[in-house]
Amino acid sequence: MYLNNLSIRNFCNIEDKSFEFSPGINLITGTNGSGKSSILKALSYLLLNSTEKTIADYVNWYAKSFDLNLEFILDKSSASLSASYDGKSASKELRISNDMYKNSEVSSYLAQKFDPTLCKYSSFSSQGDLDFIYASPAVRRDLLKTIYSLEFDTQIREVEERIATLQQEQKQLEQ
């Protein structure tokens, strides 16, 4: 999945802003209260259907509703995911190519594409998320192995083989 852009209107402390993402890793920085956590909360709500509070708590203080829109690439297809809350009810809509999913179908579809729990640990960090930090080393290692598809034994063997090859090349150069 590659995020392209995110538009936020009246969500948390963001009144109306759009954000462009670059391929690869994106770093969100800013001063306290500038909306960094709000961006993460919007992405978490859109993609993982994860909220810390009731959905009404995310409406900007100066508004009665919010709108979110995310454009991204999923499985080489352009996708658009929107969410809104009108003060009474929330709705979501996902469009991928010619397919459209609404409300609970959105979460079900996205959960088939990636594990929401792993996604949260690998992509989103926000204040108060200390589960990973306080987990035992074995739990952290296993989580990271799953997130990054790590096979330590295989990778260690590959590094050892590369070292042996470099050592042989060094010996040949010295002769």
Tab-separated table of C-alpha atoms in Angstrom:
chain	number	residue	atom	x	y	z
A	1	MET	CA	0.000	0.000	0.000
A	2	TYR	CA	1.243	3.471	-0.860
A	3	LEU	CA	-0.442	6.574	0.497
A	4	ASN	CA	-0.790	9.454	-1.965
A	5	ASN	CA	-2.660	12.173	-0.113
A	6	LEU	CA	-4.898	12.801	2.850
A	7	SER	CA	-7.478	15.565	3.202
A	8	ILE	CA	-8.807	16.435	6.646
A	9	ARG	CA	-11.658	18.800	7.465
A	10	ASN	CA	-12.716	19.486	11.067
A	11	PHE	CA	-11.040	16.406	12.521
A	12	CYS	CA	-9.450	16.853	15.980
A	13	ASN	CA	-7.464	20.089	15.895
A	14	ILE	CA	-7.212	20.266	12.079
A	15	GLU	CA	-9.771	22.560	10.474
A	16	ASP	CA	-8.903	22.075	6.794
A	17	LYS	CA	-5.601	20.669	5.487
A	18	SER	CA	-4.285	18.315	2.850
A	19	PHE	CA	-1.107	16.269	3.050
A	20	GLU	CA	0.898	14.758	0.200
A	21	PHE	CA	2.899	11.602	0.859
A	22	SER	CA	6.063	10.463	-0.870
A	23	PRO	CA	6.836	6.865	-1.790
A	24	GLY	CA	8.670	5.097	1.028
A	25	ILE	CA	8.885	6.336	4.580
A	26	ASN	CA	7.182	9.589	5.541
A	27	LEU	CA	8.112	11.479	8.681
A	28	ILE	CA	5.551	13.773	10.276
A	29	THR	CA	7.093	16.572	12.337
A	30	GLY	CA	5.842	19.771	13.891
A	31	THR	CA	5.458	21.728	17.076
A	32	ASN	CA	3.159	20.668	19.893
A	33	GLY	CA	-0.484	21.075	18.940
A	34	SER	CA	0.220	21.319	15.202
A	35	GLY	CA	-1.791	18.192	14.302
A	36	LYS	CA	0.776	15.374	14.080
A	37	SER	CA	-1.274	13.055	16.273
A	38	SER	CA	-4.452	14.115	14.449
A	39	ILE	CA	-2.977	12.915	11.152
A	40	LEU	CA	-2.110	9.557	12.706
A	41	LYS	CA	-5.559	9.285	14.293
A	42	ALA	CA	-7.210	10.047	10.946
A	43	LEU	CA	-5.151	7.373	9.172
A	44	SER	CA	-5.772	4.905	11.973
A	45	TYR	CA	-9.522	5.546	11.829
A	46	LEU	CA	-9.650	5.340	8.043
A	47	LEU	CA	-7.493	2.261	7.526
A	48	LEU	CA	-7.829	0.321	10.770
A	49	ASN	CA	-11.209	1.517	12.048
A	50	SER	CA	-9.348	2.212	15.273
A	51	THR	CA	-10.405	4.954	17.668
A	52	GLU	CA	-9.431	5.757	21.236
A	53	LYS	CA	-12.687	7.566	22.006
A	54	THR	CA	-16.172	7.858	20.533
A	55	ILE	CA	-16.258	9.138	16.978
A	56	ALA	CA	-18.028	12.327	18.108
A	57	ASP	CA	-14.956	13.180	20.218
A	58	TYR	CA	-12.902	13.618	17.030
A	59	VAL	CA	-14.964	16.521	15.678
A	60	ASN	CA	-13.086	19.827	15.803
A	61	TRP	CA	-14.311	22.075	18.619
A	62	TYR	CA	-15.486	24.723	16.136
A	63	ALA	CA	-17.492	22.318	13.981
A	64	LYS	CA	-20.331	19.815	14.119
A	65	SER	CA	-19.021	17.311	11.573
A	66	PHE	CA	-15.823	16.064	9.948
A	67	ASP	CA	-14.693	14.675	6.595
A	68	LEU	CA	-11.621	12.603	5.782
A	69	ASN	CA	-10.417	11.478	2.378
A	70	LEU	CA	-7.420	9.286	1.617
A	71	GLU	CA	-6.116	8.420	-1.825
A	72	PHE	CA	-3.721	5.504	-2.057
A	73	ILE	CA	-2.517	2.588	-4.145
A	74	LEU	CA	-3.535	-0.912	-3.034
A	75	ASP	CA	-2.576	-3.997	-5.052
A	76	LYS	CA	-1.500	-1.753	-7.953
A	77	SER	CA	-4.957	-0.160	-8.096
A	78	SER	CA	-5.903	3.415	-7.270
A	79	ALA	CA	-8.145	3.647	-4.245
A	80	SER	CA	-10.096	6.363	-2.476
A	81	LEU	CA	-11.291	6.020	1.092
A	82	SER	CA	-13.566	8.606	2.647
A	83	ALA	CA	-15.099	8.887	6.076
A	84	SER	CA	-17.474	11.415	7.502
A	85	TYR	CA	-19.412	12.141	10.628
A	86	ASP	CA	-22.405	14.505	10.458
A	87	GLY	CA	-22.972	14.923	14.177
A	88	LYS	CA	-25.321	11.937	14.329
A	89	SER	CA	-23.841	9.080	12.344
A	90	ALA	CA	-20.559	8.061	10.751
A	91	SER	CA	-20.058	6.627	7.294
A	92	LYS	CA	-17.179	5.240	5.243
A	93	GLU	CA	-16.783	4.543	1.568
A	94	LEU	CA	-13.946	2.761	-0.249
A	95	ARG	CA	-13.578	2.826	-4.020
A	96	ILE	CA	-11.053	0.586	-5.729
A	97	SER	CA	-11.164	0.525	-9.512
A	98	ASN	CA	-14.848	-0.140	-10.254
A	99	ASP	CA	-15.641	-1.683	-6.870
A	100	MET	CA	-17.243	0.180	-3.994
A	101	TYR	CA	-17.543	-0.800	-0.344
A	102	LYS	CA	-19.546	1.017	2.315
A	103	ASN	CA	-19.394	1.247	6.108
A	104	SER	CA	-18.587	-2.134	7.738
A	105	GLU	CA	-17.671	-3.604	4.331
A	106	VAL	CA	-14.709	-1.197	4.249
A	107	SER	CA	-13.134	-2.574	7.432
A	108	SER	CA	-13.785	-6.158	6.361
A	109	TYR	CA	-12.205	-5.597	2.953
A	110	LEU	CA	-9.134	-3.831	4.353
A	111	ALA	CA	-8.672	-6.474	7.071
A	112	GLN	CA	-8.369	-9.066	4.273
A	113	LYS	CA	-5.572	-7.036	2.709
A	114	PHE	CA	-3.471	-6.483	5.832
A	115	ASP	CA	-3.541	-7.390	9.501
A	116	PRO	CA	-4.809	-4.295	11.367
A	117	THR	CA	-2.938	-5.231	14.548
A	118	LEU	CA	0.413	-5.544	12.795
A	119	CYS	CA	-0.267	-2.423	10.772
A	120	LYS	CA	-0.797	-0.413	13.931
A	121	TYR	CA	2.539	-1.517	15.401
A	122	SER	CA	4.490	-1.092	12.179
A	123	SER	CA	3.003	2.167	10.950
A	124	PHE	CA	1.326	4.167	13.673
A	125	SER	CA	2.639	5.378	16.966
A	126	SER	CA	0.913	7.875	19.128
A	127	GLN	CA	0.926	9.025	22.706
A	128	GLY	CA	-0.071	6.325	25.135
A	129	ASP	CA	0.737	3.386	22.818
A	130	LEU	CA	3.272	1.706	25.085
A	131	ASP	CA	2.305	-1.955	24.617
A	132	PHE	CA	5.239	-2.559	22.284
A	133	ILE	CA	7.720	-0.700	24.483
A	134	TYR	CA	6.836	-2.601	27.638
A	135	ALA	CA	6.485	-5.987	25.957
A	136	SER	CA	9.105	-8.602	26.733
A	137	PRO	CA	12.072	-8.849	24.333
A	138	ALA	CA	10.710	-12.146	22.983
A	139	VAL	CA	7.305	-10.605	22.228
A	140	ARG	CA	8.922	-7.567	20.534
A	141	ARG	CA	11.209	-9.836	18.482
A	142	ASP	CA	8.303	-12.012	17.354
A	143	LEU	CA	6.205	-8.954	16.458
A	144	LEU	CA	9.054	-7.445	14.435
A	145	LYS	CA	9.715	-10.773	12.722
A	146	THR	CA	6.074	-10.905	11.653
A	147	ILE	CA	5.855	-7.249	10.623
A	148	TYR	CA	9.001	-7.309	8.513
A	149	SER	CA	8.833	-10.971	7.417
A	150	LEU	CA	12.161	-11.630	9.098
A	151	GLU	CA	13.754	-15.047	9.184
A	152	PHE	CA	16.743	-14.507	11.451
A	153	ASP	CA	18.353	-17.914	10.850
A	154	THR	CA	18.240	-17.472	7.075
A	155	GLN	CA	19.478	-13.904	7.214
A	156	ILE	CA	22.335	-14.756	9.595
A	157	ARG	CA	23.388	-17.605	7.284
A	158	GLU	CA	23.334	-15.201	4.291
A	159	VAL	CA	25.505	-12.685	6.163
A	160	GLU	CA	27.957	-15.421	7.200
A	161	GLU	CA	28.176	-16.630	3.590
A	162	ARG	CA	28.825	-13.081	2.378
A	163	ILE	CA	31.563	-12.622	5.005
A	164	ALA	CA	33.207	-15.898	3.936
A	165	THR	CA	33.096	-14.782	0.286
A	166	LEU	CA	34.643	-11.416	1.150
A	167	GLN	CA	37.360	-13.106	3.205
A	168	GLN	CA	38.205	-15.403	0.266
A	169	GLU	CA	38.335	-12.406	-2.095
A	170	GLN	CA	40.625	-10.592	0.362
A	171	LYS	CA	42.987	-13.605	0.549
A	172	GLN	CA	43.121	-13.787	-3.255
A	173	LEU	CA	44.004	-10.075	-3.460
A	174	GLU	CA	46.758	-10.490	-0.876
A	175	GLN	CA	48.413	-13.362	-2.874
